[in-house]
PDB file of C-alpha atoms and ligand atoms in Angstrom:
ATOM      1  CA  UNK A   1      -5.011  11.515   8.597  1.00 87.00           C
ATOM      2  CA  UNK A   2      -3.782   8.455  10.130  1.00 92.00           C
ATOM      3  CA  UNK A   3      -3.989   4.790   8.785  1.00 93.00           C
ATOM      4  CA  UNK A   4      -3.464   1.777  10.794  1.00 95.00           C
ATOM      5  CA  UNK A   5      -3.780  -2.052  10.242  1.00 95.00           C
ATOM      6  CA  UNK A   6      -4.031  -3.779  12.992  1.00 96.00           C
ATOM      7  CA  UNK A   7      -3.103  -7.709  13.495  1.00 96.00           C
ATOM      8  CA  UNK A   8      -3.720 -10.523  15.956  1.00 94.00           C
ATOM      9  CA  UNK A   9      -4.659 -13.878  16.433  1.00 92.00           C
ATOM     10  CA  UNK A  10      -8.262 -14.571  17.207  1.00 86.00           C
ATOM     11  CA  UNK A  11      -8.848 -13.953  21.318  1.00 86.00           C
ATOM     12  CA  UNK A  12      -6.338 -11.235  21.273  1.00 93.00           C
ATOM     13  CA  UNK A  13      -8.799  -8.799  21.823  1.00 91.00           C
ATOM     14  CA  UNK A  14      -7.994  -6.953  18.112  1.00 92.00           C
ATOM     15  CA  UNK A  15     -11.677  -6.090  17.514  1.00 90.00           C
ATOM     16  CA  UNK A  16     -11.978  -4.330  21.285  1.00 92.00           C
ATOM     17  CA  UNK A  17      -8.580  -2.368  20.687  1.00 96.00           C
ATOM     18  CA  UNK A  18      -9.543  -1.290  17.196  1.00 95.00           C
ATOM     19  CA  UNK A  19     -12.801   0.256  18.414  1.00 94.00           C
ATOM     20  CA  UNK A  20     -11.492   1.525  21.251  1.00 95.00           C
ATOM     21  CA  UNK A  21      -8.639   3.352  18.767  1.00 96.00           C
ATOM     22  CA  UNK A  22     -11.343   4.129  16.330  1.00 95.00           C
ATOM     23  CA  UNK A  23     -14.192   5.543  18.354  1.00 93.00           C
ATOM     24  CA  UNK A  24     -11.915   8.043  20.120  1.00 92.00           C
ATOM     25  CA  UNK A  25     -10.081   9.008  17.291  1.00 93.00           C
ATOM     26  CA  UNK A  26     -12.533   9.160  14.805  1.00 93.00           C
ATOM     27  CA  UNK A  27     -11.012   6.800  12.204  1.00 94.00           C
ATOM     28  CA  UNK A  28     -13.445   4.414  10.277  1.00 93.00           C
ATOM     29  CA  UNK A  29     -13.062   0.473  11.714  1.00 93.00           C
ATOM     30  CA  UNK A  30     -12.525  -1.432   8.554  1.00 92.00           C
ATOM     31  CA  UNK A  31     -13.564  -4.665   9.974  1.00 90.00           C
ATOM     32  CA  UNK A  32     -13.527  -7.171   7.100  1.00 88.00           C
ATOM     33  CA  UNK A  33     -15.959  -9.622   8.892  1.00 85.00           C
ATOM     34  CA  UNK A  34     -18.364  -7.368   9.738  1.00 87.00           C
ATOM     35  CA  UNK A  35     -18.097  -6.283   5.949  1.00 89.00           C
ATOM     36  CA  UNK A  36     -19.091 -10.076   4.986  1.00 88.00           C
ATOM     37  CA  UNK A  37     -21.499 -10.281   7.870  1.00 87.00           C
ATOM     38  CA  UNK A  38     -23.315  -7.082   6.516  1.00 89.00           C
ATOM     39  CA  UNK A  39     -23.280  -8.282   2.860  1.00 89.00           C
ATOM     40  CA  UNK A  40     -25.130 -11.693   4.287  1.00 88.00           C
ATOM     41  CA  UNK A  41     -27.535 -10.280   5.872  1.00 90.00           C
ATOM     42  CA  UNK A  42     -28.578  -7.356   3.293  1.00 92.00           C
ATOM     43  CA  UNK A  43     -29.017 -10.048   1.042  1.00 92.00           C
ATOM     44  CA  UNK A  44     -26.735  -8.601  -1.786  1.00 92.00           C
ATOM     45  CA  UNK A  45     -24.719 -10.740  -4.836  1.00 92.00           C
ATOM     46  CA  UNK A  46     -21.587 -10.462  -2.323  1.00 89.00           C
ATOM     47  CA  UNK A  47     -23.925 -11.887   0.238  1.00 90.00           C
ATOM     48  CA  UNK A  48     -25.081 -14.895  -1.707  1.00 92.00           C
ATOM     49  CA  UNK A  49     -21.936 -15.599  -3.361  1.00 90.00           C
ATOM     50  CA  UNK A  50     -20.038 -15.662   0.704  1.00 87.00           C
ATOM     51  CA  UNK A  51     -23.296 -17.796   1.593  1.00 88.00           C
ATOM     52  CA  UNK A  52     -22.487 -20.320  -0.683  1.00 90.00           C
ATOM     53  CA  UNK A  53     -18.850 -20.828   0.218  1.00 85.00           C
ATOM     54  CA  UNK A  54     -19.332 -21.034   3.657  1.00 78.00           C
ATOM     55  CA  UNK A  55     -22.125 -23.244   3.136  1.00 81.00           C
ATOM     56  CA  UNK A  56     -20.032 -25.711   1.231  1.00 81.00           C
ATOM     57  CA  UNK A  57     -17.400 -25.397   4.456  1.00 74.00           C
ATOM     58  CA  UNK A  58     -14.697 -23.096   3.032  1.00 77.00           C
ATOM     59  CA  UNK A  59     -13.496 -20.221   3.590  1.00 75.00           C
ATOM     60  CA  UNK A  60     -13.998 -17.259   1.534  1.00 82.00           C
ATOM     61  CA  UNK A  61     -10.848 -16.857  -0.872  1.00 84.00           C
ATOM     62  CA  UNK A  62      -8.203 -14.372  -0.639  1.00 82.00           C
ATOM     63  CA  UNK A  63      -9.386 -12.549  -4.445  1.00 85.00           C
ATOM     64  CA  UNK A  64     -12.998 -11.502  -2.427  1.00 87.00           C
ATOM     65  CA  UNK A  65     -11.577 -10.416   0.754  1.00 87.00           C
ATOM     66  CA  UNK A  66      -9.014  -8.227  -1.897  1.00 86.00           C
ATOM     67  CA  UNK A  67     -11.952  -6.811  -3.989  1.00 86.00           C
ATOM     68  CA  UNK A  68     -14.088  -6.261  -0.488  1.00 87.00           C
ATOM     69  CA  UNK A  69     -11.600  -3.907   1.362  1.00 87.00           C
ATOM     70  CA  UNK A  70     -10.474  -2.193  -2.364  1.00 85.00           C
ATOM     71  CA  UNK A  71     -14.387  -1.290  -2.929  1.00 86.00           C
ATOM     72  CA  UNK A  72     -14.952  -0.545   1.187  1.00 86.00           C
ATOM     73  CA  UNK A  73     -11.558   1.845   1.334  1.00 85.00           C
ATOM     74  CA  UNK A  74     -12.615   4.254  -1.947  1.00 84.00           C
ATOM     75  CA  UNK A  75     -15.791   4.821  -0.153  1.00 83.00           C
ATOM     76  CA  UNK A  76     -13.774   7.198   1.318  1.00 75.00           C
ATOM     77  CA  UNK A  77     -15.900   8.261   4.082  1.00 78.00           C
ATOM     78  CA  UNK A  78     -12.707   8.340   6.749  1.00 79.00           C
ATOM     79  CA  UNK A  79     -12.287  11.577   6.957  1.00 83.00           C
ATOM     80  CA  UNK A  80      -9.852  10.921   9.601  1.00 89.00           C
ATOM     81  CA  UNK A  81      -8.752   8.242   8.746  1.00 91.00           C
ATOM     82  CA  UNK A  82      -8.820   4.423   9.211  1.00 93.00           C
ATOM     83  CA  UNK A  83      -8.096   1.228  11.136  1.00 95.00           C
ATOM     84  CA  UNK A  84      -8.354  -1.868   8.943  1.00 94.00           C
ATOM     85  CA  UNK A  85      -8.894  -4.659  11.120  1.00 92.00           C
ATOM     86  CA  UNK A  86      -8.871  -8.540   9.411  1.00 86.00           C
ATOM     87  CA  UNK A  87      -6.625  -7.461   6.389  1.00 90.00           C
ATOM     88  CA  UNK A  88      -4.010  -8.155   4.748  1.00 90.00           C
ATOM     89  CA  UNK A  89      -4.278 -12.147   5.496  1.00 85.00           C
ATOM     90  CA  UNK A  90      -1.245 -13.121   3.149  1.00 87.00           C
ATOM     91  CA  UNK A  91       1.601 -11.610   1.421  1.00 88.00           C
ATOM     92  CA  UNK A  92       0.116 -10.633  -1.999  1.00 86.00           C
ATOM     93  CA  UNK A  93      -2.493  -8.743  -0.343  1.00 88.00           C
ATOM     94  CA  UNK A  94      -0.124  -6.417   1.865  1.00 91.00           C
ATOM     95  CA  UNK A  95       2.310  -5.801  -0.720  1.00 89.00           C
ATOM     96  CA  UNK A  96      -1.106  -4.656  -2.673  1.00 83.00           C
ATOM     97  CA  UNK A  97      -1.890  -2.754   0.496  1.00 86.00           C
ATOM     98  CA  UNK A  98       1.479  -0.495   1.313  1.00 88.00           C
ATOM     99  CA  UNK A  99       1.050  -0.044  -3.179  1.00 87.00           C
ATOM    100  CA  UNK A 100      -1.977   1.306  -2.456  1.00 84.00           C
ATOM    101  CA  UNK A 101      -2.091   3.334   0.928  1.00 84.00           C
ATOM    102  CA  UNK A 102       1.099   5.265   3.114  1.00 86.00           C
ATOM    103  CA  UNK A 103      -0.266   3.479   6.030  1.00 90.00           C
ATOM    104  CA  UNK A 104       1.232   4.991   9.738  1.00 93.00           C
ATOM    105  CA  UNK A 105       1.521   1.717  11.682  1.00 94.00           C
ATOM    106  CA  UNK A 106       0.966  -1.833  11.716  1.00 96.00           C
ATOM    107  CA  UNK A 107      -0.360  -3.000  15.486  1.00 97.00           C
ATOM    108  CA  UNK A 108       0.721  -6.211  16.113  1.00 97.00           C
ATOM    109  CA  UNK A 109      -1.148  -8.103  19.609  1.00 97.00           C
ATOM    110  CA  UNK A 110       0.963 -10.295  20.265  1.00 96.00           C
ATOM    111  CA  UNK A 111      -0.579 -13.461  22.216  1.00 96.00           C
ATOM    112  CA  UNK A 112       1.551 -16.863  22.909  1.00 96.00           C
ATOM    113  CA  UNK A 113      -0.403 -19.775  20.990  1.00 95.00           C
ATOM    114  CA  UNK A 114      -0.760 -20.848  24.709  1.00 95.00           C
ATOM    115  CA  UNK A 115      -2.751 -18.103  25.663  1.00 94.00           C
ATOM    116  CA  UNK A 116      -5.035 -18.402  22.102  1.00 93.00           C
ATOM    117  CA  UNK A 117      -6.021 -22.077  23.297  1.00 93.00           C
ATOM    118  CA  UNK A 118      -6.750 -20.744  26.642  1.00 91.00           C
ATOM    119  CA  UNK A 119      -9.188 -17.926  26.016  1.00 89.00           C
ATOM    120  CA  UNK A 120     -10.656 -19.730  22.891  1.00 89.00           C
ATOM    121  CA  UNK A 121     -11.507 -23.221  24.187  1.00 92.00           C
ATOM    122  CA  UNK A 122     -13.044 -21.233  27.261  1.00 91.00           C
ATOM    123  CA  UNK A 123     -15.567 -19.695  25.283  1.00 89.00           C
ATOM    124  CA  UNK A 124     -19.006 -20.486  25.892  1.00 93.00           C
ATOM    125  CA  UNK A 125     -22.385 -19.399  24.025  1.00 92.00           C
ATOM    126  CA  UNK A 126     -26.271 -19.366  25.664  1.00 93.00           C
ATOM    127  CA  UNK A 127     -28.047 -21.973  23.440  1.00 93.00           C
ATOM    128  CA  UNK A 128     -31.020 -19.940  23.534  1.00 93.00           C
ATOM    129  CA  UNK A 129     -30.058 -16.191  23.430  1.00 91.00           C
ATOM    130  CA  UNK A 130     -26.353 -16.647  22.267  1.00 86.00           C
ATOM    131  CA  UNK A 131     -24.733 -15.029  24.948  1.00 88.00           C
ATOM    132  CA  UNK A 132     -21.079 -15.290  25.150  1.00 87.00           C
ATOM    133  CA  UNK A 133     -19.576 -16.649  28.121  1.00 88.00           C
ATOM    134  CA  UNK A 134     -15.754 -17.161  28.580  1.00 84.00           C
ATOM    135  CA  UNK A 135     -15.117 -19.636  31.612  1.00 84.00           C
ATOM    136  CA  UNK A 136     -11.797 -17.684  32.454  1.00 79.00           C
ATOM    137  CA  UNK A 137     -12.825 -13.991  32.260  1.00 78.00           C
ATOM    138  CA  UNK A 138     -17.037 -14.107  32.312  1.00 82.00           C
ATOM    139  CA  UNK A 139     -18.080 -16.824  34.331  1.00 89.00           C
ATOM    140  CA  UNK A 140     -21.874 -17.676  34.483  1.00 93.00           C
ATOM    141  CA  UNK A 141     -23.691 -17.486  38.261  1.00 94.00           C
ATOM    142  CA  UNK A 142     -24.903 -20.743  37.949  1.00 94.00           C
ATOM    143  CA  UNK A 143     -22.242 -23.179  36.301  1.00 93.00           C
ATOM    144  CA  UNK A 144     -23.751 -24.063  32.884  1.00 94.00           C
ATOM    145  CA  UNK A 145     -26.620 -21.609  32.611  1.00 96.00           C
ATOM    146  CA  UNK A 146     -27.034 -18.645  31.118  1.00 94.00           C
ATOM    147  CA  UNK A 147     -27.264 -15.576  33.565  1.00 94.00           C
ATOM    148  CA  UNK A 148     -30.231 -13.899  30.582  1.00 93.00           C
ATOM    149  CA  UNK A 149     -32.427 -16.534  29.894  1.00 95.00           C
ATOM    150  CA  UNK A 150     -31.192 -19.403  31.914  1.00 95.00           C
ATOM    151  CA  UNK A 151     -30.609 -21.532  28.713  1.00 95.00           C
ATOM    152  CA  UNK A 152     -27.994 -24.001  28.804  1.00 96.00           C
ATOM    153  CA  UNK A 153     -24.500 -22.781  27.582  1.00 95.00           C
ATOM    154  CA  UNK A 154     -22.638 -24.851  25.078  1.00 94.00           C
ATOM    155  CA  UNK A 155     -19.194 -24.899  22.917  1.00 91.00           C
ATOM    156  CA  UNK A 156     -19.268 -23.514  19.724  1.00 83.00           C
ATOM    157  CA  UNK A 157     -18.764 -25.984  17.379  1.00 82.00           C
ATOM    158  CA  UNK A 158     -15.894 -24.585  15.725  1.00 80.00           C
ATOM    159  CA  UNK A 159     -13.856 -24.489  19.139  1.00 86.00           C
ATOM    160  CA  UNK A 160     -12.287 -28.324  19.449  1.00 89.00           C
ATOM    161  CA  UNK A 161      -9.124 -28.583  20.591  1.00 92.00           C
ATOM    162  CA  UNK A 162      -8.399 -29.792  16.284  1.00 92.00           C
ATOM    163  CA  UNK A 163     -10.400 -27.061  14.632  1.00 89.00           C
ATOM    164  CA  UNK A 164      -8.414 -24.178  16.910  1.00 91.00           C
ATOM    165  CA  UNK A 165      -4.901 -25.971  16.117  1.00 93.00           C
ATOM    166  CA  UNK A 166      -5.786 -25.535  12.389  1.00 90.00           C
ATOM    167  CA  UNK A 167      -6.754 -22.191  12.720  1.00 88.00           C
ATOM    168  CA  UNK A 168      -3.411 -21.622  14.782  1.00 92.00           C
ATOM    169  CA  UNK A 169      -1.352 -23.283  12.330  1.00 92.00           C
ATOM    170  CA  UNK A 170      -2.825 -21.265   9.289  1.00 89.00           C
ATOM    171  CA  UNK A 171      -2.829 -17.842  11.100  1.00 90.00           C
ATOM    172  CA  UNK A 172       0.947 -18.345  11.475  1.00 93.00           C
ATOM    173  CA  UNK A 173       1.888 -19.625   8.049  1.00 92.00           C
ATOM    174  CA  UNK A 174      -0.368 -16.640   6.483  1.00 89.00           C
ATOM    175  CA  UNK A 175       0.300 -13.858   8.970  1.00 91.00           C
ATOM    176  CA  UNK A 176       4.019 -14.238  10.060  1.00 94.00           C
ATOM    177  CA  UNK A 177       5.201 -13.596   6.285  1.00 94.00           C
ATOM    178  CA  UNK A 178       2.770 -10.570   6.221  1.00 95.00           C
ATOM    179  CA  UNK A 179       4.688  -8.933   9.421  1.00 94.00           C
ATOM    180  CA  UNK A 180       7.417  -9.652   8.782  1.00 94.00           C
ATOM    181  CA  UNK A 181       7.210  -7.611   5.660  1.00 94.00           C
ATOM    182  CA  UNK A 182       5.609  -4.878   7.747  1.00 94.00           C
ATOM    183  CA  UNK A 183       8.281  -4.707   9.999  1.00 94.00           C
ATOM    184  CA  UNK A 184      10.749  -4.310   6.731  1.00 92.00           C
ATOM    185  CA  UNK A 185       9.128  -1.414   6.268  1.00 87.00           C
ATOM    186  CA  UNK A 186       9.596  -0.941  10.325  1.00 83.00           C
ATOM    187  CA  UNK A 187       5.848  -0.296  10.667  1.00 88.00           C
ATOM    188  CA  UNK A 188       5.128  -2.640  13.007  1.00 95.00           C
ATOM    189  CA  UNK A 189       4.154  -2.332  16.926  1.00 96.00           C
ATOM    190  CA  UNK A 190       3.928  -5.484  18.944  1.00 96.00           C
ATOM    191  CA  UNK A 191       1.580  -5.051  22.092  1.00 97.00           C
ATOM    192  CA  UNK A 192       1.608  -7.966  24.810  1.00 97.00           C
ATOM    193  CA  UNK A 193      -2.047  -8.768  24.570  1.00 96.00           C
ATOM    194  CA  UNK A 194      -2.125 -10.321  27.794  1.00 94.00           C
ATOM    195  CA  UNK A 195      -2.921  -7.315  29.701  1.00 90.00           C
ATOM    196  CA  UNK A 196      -5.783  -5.362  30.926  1.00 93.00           C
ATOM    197  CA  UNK A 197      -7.956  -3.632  27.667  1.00 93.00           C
ATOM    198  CA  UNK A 198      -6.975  -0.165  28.978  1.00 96.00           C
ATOM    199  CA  UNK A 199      -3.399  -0.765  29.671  1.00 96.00           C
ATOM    200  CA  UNK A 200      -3.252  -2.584  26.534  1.00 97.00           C
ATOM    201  CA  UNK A 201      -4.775   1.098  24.752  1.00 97.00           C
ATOM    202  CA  UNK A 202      -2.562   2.938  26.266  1.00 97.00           C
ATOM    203  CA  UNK A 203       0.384   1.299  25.284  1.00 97.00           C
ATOM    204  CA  UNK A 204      -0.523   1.020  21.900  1.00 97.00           C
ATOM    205  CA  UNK A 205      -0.985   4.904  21.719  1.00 96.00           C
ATOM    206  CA  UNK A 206       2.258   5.920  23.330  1.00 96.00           C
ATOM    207  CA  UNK A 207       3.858   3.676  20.959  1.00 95.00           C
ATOM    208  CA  UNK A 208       1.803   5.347  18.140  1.00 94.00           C
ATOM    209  CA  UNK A 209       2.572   9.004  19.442  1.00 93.00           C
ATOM    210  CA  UNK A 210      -1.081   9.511  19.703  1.00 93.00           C
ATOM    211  CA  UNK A 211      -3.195  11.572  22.920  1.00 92.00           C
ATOM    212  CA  UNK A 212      -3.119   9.398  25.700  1.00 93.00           C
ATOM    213  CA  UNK A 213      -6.458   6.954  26.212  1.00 92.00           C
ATOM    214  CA  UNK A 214      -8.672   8.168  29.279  1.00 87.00           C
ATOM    215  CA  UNK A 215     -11.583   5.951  29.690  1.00 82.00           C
TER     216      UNK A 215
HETATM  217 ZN1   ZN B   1     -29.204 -16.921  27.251  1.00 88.18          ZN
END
């Protein structure tokens, strides 16, 4: 059984890693906003009640996201184990979390703010089919098209220079408390997240003692 929470800054490629730990290893991804995301679209009281806040522009409070990964981790269908990817997001919650689980190791990407504003104000989206475009890695053929549908690719609207520094500014003052009481508990990894996805896997599993990644 191994359990692993894994940490990073938006555009550090923490969803991509996680699956690519998950899949091969056959832990359960605990992704919390793909929880949320389900819960919207199945239409359920969790669903209505995250509808709402995000409708009035907030974000959805630390209790929920608490009460969310509680009720999603005594499913217990990880038979293997887990990665929980989007949790803890403060201090309360990961003292709550080491009370409740003898986790194995905390991965920490680790990508300069530098690098965030980079990848993340790069990001384009097809107007028309929503595919995602990133002007540094995934270029388009034809300079503002879509390479699907030919529809014209915009910014999402949540990606201004502004909105990104806030996000910056309130992943730090959440997350660096959070690791560094992981790394009191010396459970935490830090992986340069600049690198290539596989070289990126494999480090993180030699760090973790686990069987090498082969793609
Ligand atoms: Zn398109």
């Amino acid at each position: 059984m191994r359990k692993y929470v894994i940490m990073g800054v938006q555009g550090s490629g923490k969803g991509t890693q996680s699956k690519l730990l998950a899949d091969d290893l056959d832990l359960t991804h605990i992704n919390v906003g793909d929880i949320f995301r389900w819960h919207v679209k199945q239409h359920t009281k969790l669903g209505a009640q995250v509808r709402r806040i995000v409708a009035a522009g907030e974000l959805v409070g630390d209790d929920l996201v608490e009460d969310v990964v509680r009720e999603r981790l005594q499913q217990h269908d990880w038979n293997y184990g887990f990665v929980v990817d989007g949790f803890p997001r403060n201090r309360r919650q990961a003292e709550f979390f080491l009370e409740s689980f003898d986790i194995d190791g905390v991965i920490h990407l680790d990508l300069p703010d530098e690098e965030v504003r980079r990848r993340v104000l790069g990001r384009r989206l097809c107007s028309r089919c929503g595919m995602d475009y990133n002007l540094i890695a995934h270029r388009p053929e034809v300079e503002g098209r879509c390479d699907v549908c030919g529809g014209e690719l915009v910014t999402r609207e949540d990606d201004t220079p502004e909105a990104l520094a806030r996000r910056l500014r309130d992943y730090h003052d959440k997350t660096d408390p959070v690791l560094e009481l992981f790394r009191g508990k010396e459970y935490v990894t830090t992986v340069d997240a600049r690198g290539e996805k596989a070289a990126i896997q494999r480090t993180i599993r030699e760090r973790l003692g686990l069987p090498p990644y082969h793609p």
